[in-house]
XYZ file of C-alpha atoms in Angstrom:
586
model
C 31.677 5.458 -15.614
C 34.259 5.840 -18.396
C 34.455 8.626 -20.997
C 36.227 9.058 -24.317
C 37.498 12.470 -25.484
C 37.937 13.239 -29.182
C 39.168 16.445 -30.878
C 41.160 19.341 -29.542
C 39.533 22.526 -30.857
C 37.248 24.635 -28.667
C 33.508 24.484 -29.200
C 32.574 27.251 -31.694
C 28.950 26.262 -32.342
C 26.426 28.963 -31.531
C 22.729 29.706 -31.989
C 21.397 32.803 -33.738
C 17.732 33.314 -34.611
C 16.929 29.596 -34.131
C 19.800 28.586 -36.436
C 22.860 26.631 -35.301
C 26.115 27.756 -36.913
C 29.848 27.466 -36.380
C 32.254 30.388 -36.135
C 34.235 30.550 -39.356
C 35.624 33.032 -41.859
C 34.261 30.870 -44.665
C 30.586 31.360 -45.560
C 28.325 28.364 -44.928
C 27.607 26.329 -48.080
C 25.618 23.468 -46.541
C 22.267 23.757 -44.805
C 21.088 20.668 -42.906
C 17.635 20.346 -41.385
C 17.265 17.912 -38.457
C 13.719 17.875 -37.185
C 13.040 21.448 -36.000
C 16.644 22.607 -36.012
C 18.469 24.274 -38.927
C 22.280 24.007 -39.241
C 24.417 26.301 -41.416
C 27.672 24.376 -41.931
C 30.408 23.712 -44.471
C 30.853 20.959 -47.046
C 34.599 20.674 -46.621
C 34.912 19.077 -43.170
C 31.601 17.203 -43.308
C 31.856 15.581 -46.715
C 35.353 14.319 -45.941
C 34.012 12.019 -43.226
C 30.283 11.487 -44.015
C 29.636 9.078 -46.859
C 25.899 9.827 -46.848
C 26.458 13.568 -47.331
C 28.916 12.829 -50.137
C 26.193 10.920 -51.987
C 23.488 13.525 -51.305
C 25.704 16.397 -52.509
C 27.244 14.578 -55.479
C 24.719 15.997 -57.943
C 25.226 19.616 -56.928
C 27.293 22.088 -58.971
C 30.502 23.136 -57.225
C 30.276 26.530 -58.880
C 26.861 27.238 -57.371
C 27.238 29.757 -54.572
C 23.843 28.922 -52.972
C 24.073 26.633 -49.932
C 22.982 23.063 -50.545
C 19.922 22.063 -48.426
C 19.825 18.543 -46.946
C 17.078 17.033 -44.762
C 18.108 14.451 -42.140
C 14.907 14.159 -40.142
C 15.243 10.407 -39.606
C 18.754 10.367 -38.183
C 18.934 8.262 -34.968
C 19.441 10.346 -31.843
C 18.108 13.536 -33.410
C 19.807 16.888 -33.155
C 22.151 16.018 -30.274
C 23.592 12.958 -31.999
C 24.015 14.816 -35.301
C 25.789 17.697 -33.586
C 28.274 15.302 -31.949
C 29.085 13.880 -35.376
C 29.400 17.350 -36.903
C 31.751 18.523 -34.149
C 33.916 15.461 -34.724
C 34.203 16.453 -38.387
C 35.289 19.967 -37.359
C 37.815 18.572 -34.876
C 36.009 20.180 -31.948
C 36.573 18.525 -28.564
C 33.749 16.165 -27.552
C 33.313 13.833 -24.538
C 31.382 10.595 -25.005
C 30.138 8.338 -22.203
C 28.055 5.163 -22.122
C 24.746 7.026 -22.421
C 25.792 9.314 -25.278
C 27.788 6.583 -27.020
C 24.788 4.720 -28.392
C 23.019 7.661 -30.113
C 26.369 8.917 -31.451
C 27.233 5.454 -32.788
C 23.862 4.998 -34.446
C 24.030 8.482 -35.979
C 27.590 7.883 -37.224
C 26.525 4.643 -38.869
C 23.564 6.450 -40.422
C 25.920 9.111 -41.855
C 28.332 6.356 -43.015
C 31.267 7.707 -41.064
C 33.187 4.477 -41.619
C 36.779 3.559 -42.451
C 35.746 3.180 -46.081
C 34.996 6.904 -46.130
C 38.015 8.121 -44.137
C 40.687 6.544 -42.006
C 40.276 6.974 -38.258
C 36.611 7.779 -38.683
C 34.063 8.055 -35.889
C 32.366 4.645 -36.181
C 35.614 2.737 -35.619
C 36.542 4.883 -32.600
C 33.098 4.469 -31.006
C 33.013 0.720 -31.592
C 36.463 0.313 -30.040
C 35.356 2.313 -26.986
C 32.178 0.231 -26.751
C 34.008 -3.119 -26.913
C 36.932 -2.327 -24.608
C 35.443 0.050 -22.036
C 31.638 0.066 -21.975
C 31.100 -3.704 -22.035
C 33.817 -4.184 -19.417
C 31.991 -1.951 -16.941
C 28.877 -2.788 -14.943
C 27.110 0.572 -14.834
C 28.367 1.462 -18.325
C 26.731 -1.664 -19.771
C 23.421 -0.818 -18.096
C 23.511 2.813 -19.281
C 24.343 1.776 -22.857
C 21.619 -0.887 -22.881
C 19.007 1.540 -21.615
C 20.000 4.165 -24.193
C 19.913 1.643 -27.044
C 16.501 0.360 -25.975
C 14.994 3.848 -25.827
C 16.304 4.676 -29.269
C 15.504 1.569 -31.257
C 14.177 -1.190 -29.000
C 15.332 -4.620 -30.080
C 16.165 -3.268 -33.548
C 19.776 -2.410 -32.729
C 20.935 -5.909 -31.853
C 24.601 -4.994 -32.395
C 24.411 -2.925 -29.185
C 21.550 -4.492 -27.210
C 22.648 -8.116 -27.276
C 26.292 -7.510 -26.247
C 25.084 -5.338 -23.374
C 22.629 -8.016 -22.236
C 25.322 -10.675 -22.329
C 27.725 -8.484 -20.359
C 25.121 -7.708 -17.684
C 24.064 -11.331 -17.244
C 27.670 -12.519 -17.033
C 28.373 -10.047 -14.251
C 25.193 -10.984 -12.340
C 26.251 -14.631 -12.400
C 29.725 -13.785 -11.112
C 30.299 -15.045 -7.540
C 30.026 -12.126 -5.067
C 33.571 -12.727 -3.864
C 34.859 -11.889 -7.355
C 32.872 -8.675 -7.845
C 35.370 -5.837 -8.206
C 33.347 -3.159 -9.987
C 31.262 -0.432 -8.361
C 27.519 -0.899 -7.927
C 24.567 0.846 -6.295
C 23.409 -0.614 -2.974
C 21.448 1.538 -0.552
C 20.156 -1.062 1.935
C 20.209 0.177 5.550
C 23.385 -0.775 7.390
C 25.394 -1.805 4.331
C 27.721 1.204 4.480
C 28.820 0.236 7.993
C 29.375 -3.378 6.996
C 31.325 -2.346 3.916
C 34.008 -0.663 6.018
C 34.698 -4.009 7.684
C 35.805 -5.534 4.370
C 32.991 -8.039 4.251
C 31.966 -9.751 1.026
C 29.507 -7.980 -1.247
C 25.856 -9.021 -0.753
C 24.332 -11.586 -3.077
C 21.718 -9.098 -4.307
C 24.274 -6.399 -5.138
C 22.961 -6.136 -8.713
C 19.244 -5.639 -8.049
C 19.173 -1.852 -7.676
C 21.117 -1.095 -10.840
C 19.033 -3.367 -13.087
C 15.881 -1.736 -11.703
C 16.798 1.286 -13.862
C 16.029 -0.700 -17.026
C 12.780 -0.603 -18.941
C 10.483 -3.445 -17.935
C 10.942 -5.317 -21.230
C 14.728 -5.226 -20.923
C 14.471 -6.113 -17.240
C 12.323 -9.110 -18.146
C 14.942 -10.267 -20.641
C 17.704 -10.002 -18.011
C 15.675 -11.886 -15.387
C 14.625 -14.600 -17.849
C 18.219 -15.201 -18.910
C 19.447 -15.294 -15.307
C 16.707 -17.733 -14.300
C 17.437 -19.975 -17.274
C 21.017 -20.371 -16.072
C 19.802 -21.999 -12.853
C 22.723 -20.510 -10.914
C 20.728 -18.175 -8.670
C 18.134 -19.284 -6.071
C 14.471 -18.243 -6.580
C 14.421 -15.951 -3.493
C 17.205 -13.887 -5.064
C 15.112 -13.495 -8.214
C 12.190 -12.535 -5.984
C 14.302 -9.863 -4.297
C 15.121 -8.345 -7.691
C 11.377 -8.218 -8.487
C 10.704 -6.572 -5.124
C 13.322 -3.877 -5.737
C 11.983 -3.213 -9.239
C 8.386 -2.968 -8.018
C 9.386 -0.613 -5.188
C 10.957 1.728 -7.732
C 8.262 1.686 -10.425
C 4.966 0.934 -8.626
C 3.327 3.229 -6.100
C 1.877 1.477 -3.055
C -1.786 2.588 -2.718
C -1.621 1.995 1.037
C 1.142 4.593 1.411
C -0.870 7.053 -0.694
C -4.088 6.643 1.300
C -6.331 9.646 1.048
C -4.971 10.797 -2.293
C -7.094 11.076 -5.406
C -8.044 7.832 -7.075
C -7.322 6.714 -10.583
C -9.265 8.794 -13.075
C -9.244 12.185 -14.710
C -7.017 13.626 -11.996
C -4.191 11.203 -12.762
C -2.350 10.833 -16.034
C -3.768 7.784 -17.800
C -0.414 7.204 -19.476
C 1.212 6.760 -16.060
C -1.493 4.315 -15.018
C -1.092 2.359 -18.240
C 2.668 2.175 -17.757
C 2.258 0.958 -14.171
C -0.261 -1.635 -15.331
C 2.248 -2.915 -17.882
C 4.994 -3.042 -15.261
C 2.821 -4.848 -12.740
C 1.547 -7.482 -15.146
C 5.089 -8.119 -16.329
C 6.368 -8.537 -12.760
C 3.611 -11.022 -11.947
C 4.573 -13.185 -14.924
C 8.191 -13.220 -13.687
C 7.438 -14.454 -10.140
C 9.168 -17.843 -9.687
C 6.840 -20.757 -9.117
C 8.718 -22.018 -6.077
C 6.936 -21.395 -2.759
C 8.621 -18.642 -0.782
C 10.448 -17.084 -3.730
C 8.682 -13.847 -2.795
C 7.094 -12.908 0.527
C 3.386 -12.871 1.268
C 3.593 -9.181 2.128
C 5.052 -8.410 -1.303
C 2.283 -10.388 -3.016
C -0.367 -8.406 -1.132
C 1.331 -5.176 -2.109
C 1.172 -6.252 -5.753
C -2.513 -7.089 -5.283
C -3.203 -3.584 -3.962
C -1.424 -2.093 -6.964
C -3.249 -4.442 -9.358
C -6.642 -3.298 -8.084
C -5.610 0.338 -8.252
C -4.361 0.296 -11.851
C -7.058 -2.062 -13.147
C -4.891 -5.078 -13.968
C -6.365 -7.982 -15.911
C -8.609 -10.486 -14.067
C -6.072 -13.260 -14.620
C -3.328 -11.157 -12.980
C -5.483 -10.405 -9.955
C -6.576 -14.031 -9.652
C -2.969 -15.212 -9.671
C -2.021 -12.711 -6.977
C -4.991 -13.682 -4.789
C -4.080 -17.351 -5.106
C -0.385 -16.852 -4.339
C -0.993 -14.355 -1.526
C -3.482 -16.776 0.039
C -0.923 -19.560 0.126
C 1.455 -17.292 2.098
C -1.054 -15.333 4.173
C 0.606 -16.437 7.416
C 3.543 -14.133 6.533
C 1.355 -11.025 6.299
C 0.444 -8.319 8.779
C -2.958 -6.781 9.368
C -2.134 -3.624 7.398
C -1.163 -5.742 4.364
C -4.808 -6.835 4.013
C -5.987 -3.224 3.675
C -6.746 -2.751 -0.026
C -7.832 0.822 -0.868
C -10.507 1.162 -3.527
C -9.393 2.645 -6.882
C -11.567 5.675 -6.149
C -9.555 6.326 -2.997
C -12.668 6.044 -0.793
C -13.000 3.008 1.446
C -11.391 -0.412 1.251
C -11.946 -3.472 -0.889
C -13.214 -5.954 1.705
C -13.806 -8.598 -0.956
C -10.092 -8.787 -1.770
C -9.221 -9.626 1.839
C -12.005 -12.226 1.917
C -10.748 -13.848 -1.283
C -7.174 -14.081 0.009
C -8.361 -15.642 3.281
C -10.544 -18.099 1.365
C -7.567 -19.311 -0.658
C -5.557 -19.719 2.535
C -8.310 -21.811 4.143
C -8.638 -23.920 0.988
C -5.281 -25.491 1.854
C -6.842 -27.027 4.966
C -9.824 -28.459 3.096
C -7.633 -30.618 0.902
C -7.299 -34.289 1.845
C -4.417 -34.306 4.315
C -4.802 -37.563 6.208
C -1.339 -38.648 5.188
C 0.402 -35.396 6.106
C 3.470 -35.782 8.259
C 3.241 -34.629 11.891
C 5.750 -31.878 11.230
C 3.657 -30.584 8.336
C 0.501 -30.669 10.457
C 2.252 -28.671 13.168
C 3.430 -26.155 10.598
C -0.078 -25.717 9.196
C -1.557 -25.419 12.690
C 0.950 -22.696 13.568
C 0.174 -20.927 10.279
C -3.554 -21.023 11.065
C -2.914 -19.481 14.477
C -0.878 -16.647 12.955
C -3.534 -15.959 10.327
C -6.299 -15.918 12.961
C -4.442 -13.304 15.011
C -3.640 -11.274 11.898
C -7.212 -11.380 10.614
C -8.677 -10.325 13.974
C -6.247 -7.409 14.009
C -7.401 -6.602 10.455
C -11.019 -6.635 11.666
C -10.082 -4.212 14.418
C -8.309 -1.930 11.934
C -11.051 -1.960 9.300
C -13.677 -1.286 11.978
C -11.822 1.885 12.932
C -11.038 3.049 9.380
C -14.253 2.265 7.485
C -17.145 4.042 9.202
C -19.487 3.052 6.370
C -18.967 -0.699 6.848
C -22.433 -2.218 7.486
C -22.886 -4.451 10.499
C -23.951 -7.368 8.304
C -20.798 -7.064 6.234
C -18.689 -6.954 9.373
C -20.400 -10.089 10.672
C -19.687 -11.820 7.362
C -16.031 -10.886 7.704
C -15.867 -12.296 11.223
C -17.481 -15.541 10.106
C -15.035 -15.951 7.228
C -12.624 -17.444 9.741
C -13.929 -20.753 11.188
C -14.311 -21.043 14.961
C -11.677 -23.763 15.161
C -9.073 -21.316 13.835
C -9.339 -19.013 16.868
C -7.635 -20.481 19.914
C -8.840 -17.442 21.878
C -11.330 -14.658 21.235
C -9.361 -11.760 22.702
C -8.636 -10.273 19.283
C -12.225 -10.766 18.157
C -13.507 -9.015 21.292
C -11.277 -6.006 20.641
C -12.424 -5.854 16.999
C -16.106 -5.939 17.965
C -15.529 -3.386 20.732
C -13.935 -0.992 18.221
C -16.870 -1.477 15.840
C -19.340 -0.722 18.645
C -17.332 2.359 19.599
C -17.265 3.669 16.011
C -20.979 2.912 15.463
C -22.799 4.147 18.591
C -26.040 4.361 16.618
C -26.364 0.560 16.388
C -29.620 -0.949 17.596
C -29.715 -3.300 20.572
C -30.459 -6.188 18.229
C -27.381 -5.454 16.115
C -25.227 -5.192 19.216
C -26.469 -8.565 20.404
C -25.901 -10.020 16.938
C -22.291 -8.888 17.057
C -21.558 -9.979 20.597
C -23.042 -13.425 20.041
C -19.967 -14.042 17.897
C -17.761 -13.912 21.003
C -17.208 -17.160 22.893
C -16.912 -15.929 26.468
C -15.041 -19.072 27.495
C -12.280 -18.238 24.996
C -11.514 -14.871 26.580
C -8.485 -14.515 28.799
C -9.196 -13.501 32.441
C -7.824 -10.014 31.821
C -9.971 -9.413 28.731
C -13.017 -10.972 30.415
C -12.658 -8.586 33.343
C -12.402 -5.666 30.936
C -15.472 -6.834 28.998
C -17.575 -7.155 32.164
C -17.007 -3.470 32.938
C -17.496 -2.382 29.297
C -20.676 -0.311 28.956
C -20.768 -1.000 25.210
C -21.416 -4.709 25.798
C -25.113 -5.780 25.853
C -26.477 -6.898 29.214
C -27.009 -10.446 27.972
C -23.308 -10.660 27.067
C -22.359 -9.346 30.523
C -24.484 -12.083 32.084
C -22.734 -14.734 29.985
C -19.362 -13.342 30.993
C -20.370 -13.423 34.646
C -21.465 -17.041 34.402
C -18.042 -17.880 33.027
C -16.485 -15.898 35.861
C -18.655 -17.793 38.326
C -17.479 -21.108 36.883
C -13.904 -19.979 37.357
C -14.591 -18.937 40.959
C -16.407 -22.177 41.760
C -13.624 -24.134 40.117
C -11.109 -22.491 42.417
C -13.315 -23.225 45.418
C -13.647 -26.844 44.346
C -9.883 -27.147 44.261
C -9.664 -25.738 47.761
C -12.384 -28.133 48.936
C -10.373 -30.988 47.512
C -7.489 -29.776 49.616
C -9.748 -29.770 52.666
C -10.505 -33.468 52.165
C -6.811 -34.063 52.817
C -6.876 -32.215 56.132
C -6.586 -28.623 54.910
C -9.310 -26.149 55.860
C -11.300 -25.009 52.848
C -11.709 -21.260 52.880
C -12.866 -18.736 50.387
C -10.114 -16.368 49.386
C -10.815 -12.716 50.225
C -10.202 -11.835 46.582
C -12.944 -14.229 45.484
C -15.372 -12.792 48.060
C -14.572 -9.265 47.000
C -14.950 -10.279 43.357
C -18.359 -11.777 44.097
C -19.520 -8.630 45.875
C -18.253 -6.459 43.038
C -19.932 -8.619 40.404
C -23.246 -8.613 42.263
C -23.230 -4.842 42.702
C -22.190 -4.308 39.081
C -25.021 -6.515 37.847
C -27.550 -4.640 39.914
C -26.246 -1.290 38.727
C -26.236 -2.388 35.104
C -29.776 -3.759 35.350
C -30.956 -0.489 36.880
C -29.270 1.456 34.100
C -30.831 -0.726 31.400
C -34.335 -0.717 32.919
C -34.411 2.977 33.862
C -35.561 4.746 37.025
C -38.921 3.001 36.955
C -37.225 -0.324 37.641
C -37.191 0.358 41.389
C -40.804 1.523 41.576
C -43.816 -0.481 42.630
C -44.706 -1.098 38.993
C -41.895 -3.661 38.803
C -43.814 -5.918 41.219
C -46.813 -6.223 38.985
C -47.618 -9.461 37.268
C -45.731 -9.911 34.018
C -49.063 -10.418 32.271
C -49.735 -6.690 32.637
C -46.368 -5.663 31.122
C -46.212 -4.301 27.560
C -44.917 -6.827 25.028
C -41.867 -4.700 24.188
C -40.597 -5.066 27.791
C -40.468 -8.853 27.754
C -36.835 -8.952 26.652
C -35.892 -6.497 29.362
C -37.731 -8.614 31.925
C -35.902 -11.682 30.721
C -32.573 -9.894 31.072
C -33.591 -8.665 34.519
C -34.558 -12.174 35.537
C -31.223 -13.447 34.305
C -29.463 -10.770 36.341
C -31.403 -11.715 39.449
C -30.688 -15.399 38.901
C -27.039 -14.612 38.357
C -26.879 -12.644 41.604
C -28.597 -15.409 43.565
C -26.282 -17.975 41.986
C -23.185 -15.998 42.887
C -24.389 -15.546 46.463
C -25.218 -19.221 46.762
C -21.827 -20.216 45.396
C -20.154 -17.965 47.924
C -22.139 -19.432 50.806
C -21.478 -22.929 49.562
C -17.757 -22.328 49.726
C -17.846 -20.827 53.252
C -16.514 -23.342 55.820
C -19.071 -25.075 58.063
C -19.499 -23.443 61.437
C -18.130 -20.171 60.210
C -20.375 -17.167 59.763
C -19.921 -15.299 56.503
C -18.751 -11.802 57.171
C -20.274 -8.803 55.527
C -18.070 -6.660 53.266
C -17.871 -4.048 56.075
C -16.709 -6.687 58.584
C -14.101 -7.999 56.185
C -12.804 -4.506 55.569
C -12.609 -3.795 59.321
C -10.793 -7.081 59.910
C -8.251 -6.319 57.226
C -7.594 -2.857 58.675
C -7.058 -4.367 62.128
C -4.512 -6.764 60.669
C -2.662 -3.885 59.108
């Protein structure tokens, strides 16, 4: 940052009883009011350089000893800018930088401190500093542009437009030719910088994020119109700006929602920033990441953005959902209590809509890409289900089922993630009825569970008995399949034997089934009442009887399959005999 020093005298301005004065042996003969501040000054130095004060004091009598009052309430920059101009008239030393230059320049022009009034006047000195120093610097141009915008918006085109042009020209400069200082706080850059590597392509994004959103929009629009920068680089600038000016509701989980407890002006400003950023997102696919789009969607819901803004974000986030993580789909409600499940559903729906379009002529590579994207989304969404089940204790079972069914069966290559999600929901909702538990577990395709997860599910007490039976049938099929392979080997001269692990597994499954059935049916299950005709049972026990019958059938089937796979002429050993034999071998 560059500075210009003017004047040589020490600062003799002081405040006494809310009045600003200057130390002098000559009584003050000019009183100037600027907003709420009163200045007692002197005509002699001020009128020599201020054309406006010359005109305002031209009708006064020089012989009048009373100070002349002048009101300058509409001077640009207010009291600070006026005082800089006054000190220049007194020859007091002042230091002017890019931020203070603009208000001082506007105030000097207002006071008509031009060359027509006096040679070497303030306006000419400030304009020369602006043209030769401020516009030549990167950070100086940004500071001057921001100051000009806050003072007069687009009204002061003589400052705003040159600053915009200077900033855009520097952004479009090849990184290898960047010689000025800039702000760049990305992790690891400081270490790379010591190795004399080229500056990064997004070197300019952090500094322009200091601008007001309207000025930022103008910079981005001009840069995009040049066509010299790729869309992802524009997207990175939007990401940096949003990170600086928009709070992420997910990071502020548990805090108070939008309402009386939060300044409505702040919310309105964030809404304006967000809607402006959304309109600046390049149309090219991949210009911004799917995670960034979901972050914008969370912010849009929190600040109450327009329906069109939210619809655009849902549509764009859906097209890039395969880039997201499970936590990105968590959208806190504006009240701060619970999560907006409908937003996640809408994003998933827009992702799936891509697969419902006619795609018979799609290239094989494109079909593989879409299939891989579907697999990633299925894993992400199941992880989201697991997360939302743990976080939202008030989520009804019907709503959770609807969420599970949002993703078509064909999308899930396995049901491991779905099993974990349902298990978490059952754990967090122990009060669920047996019917609701069965309704949930019917969503799991036992054949799509990996052997490890299937083994875990069989021993999971939260799983309904009917689901355990289904899992055991699948386990039986796997065991019989292995035995069939060994039998096929026997047809080629190899003895077909049942592996000890399979026998032990069968014994364990049978005992587990019996124990589970006893637990479900209660102590009375082993009494003589169980041998009564089913006609005499109460109607409410029919389901339990059916489950018990299934358990018995499953046990008989497992035993039969084990016997069927025992070699001919060989007596099946009991578990005790097998254990004794193994100990003897050891």
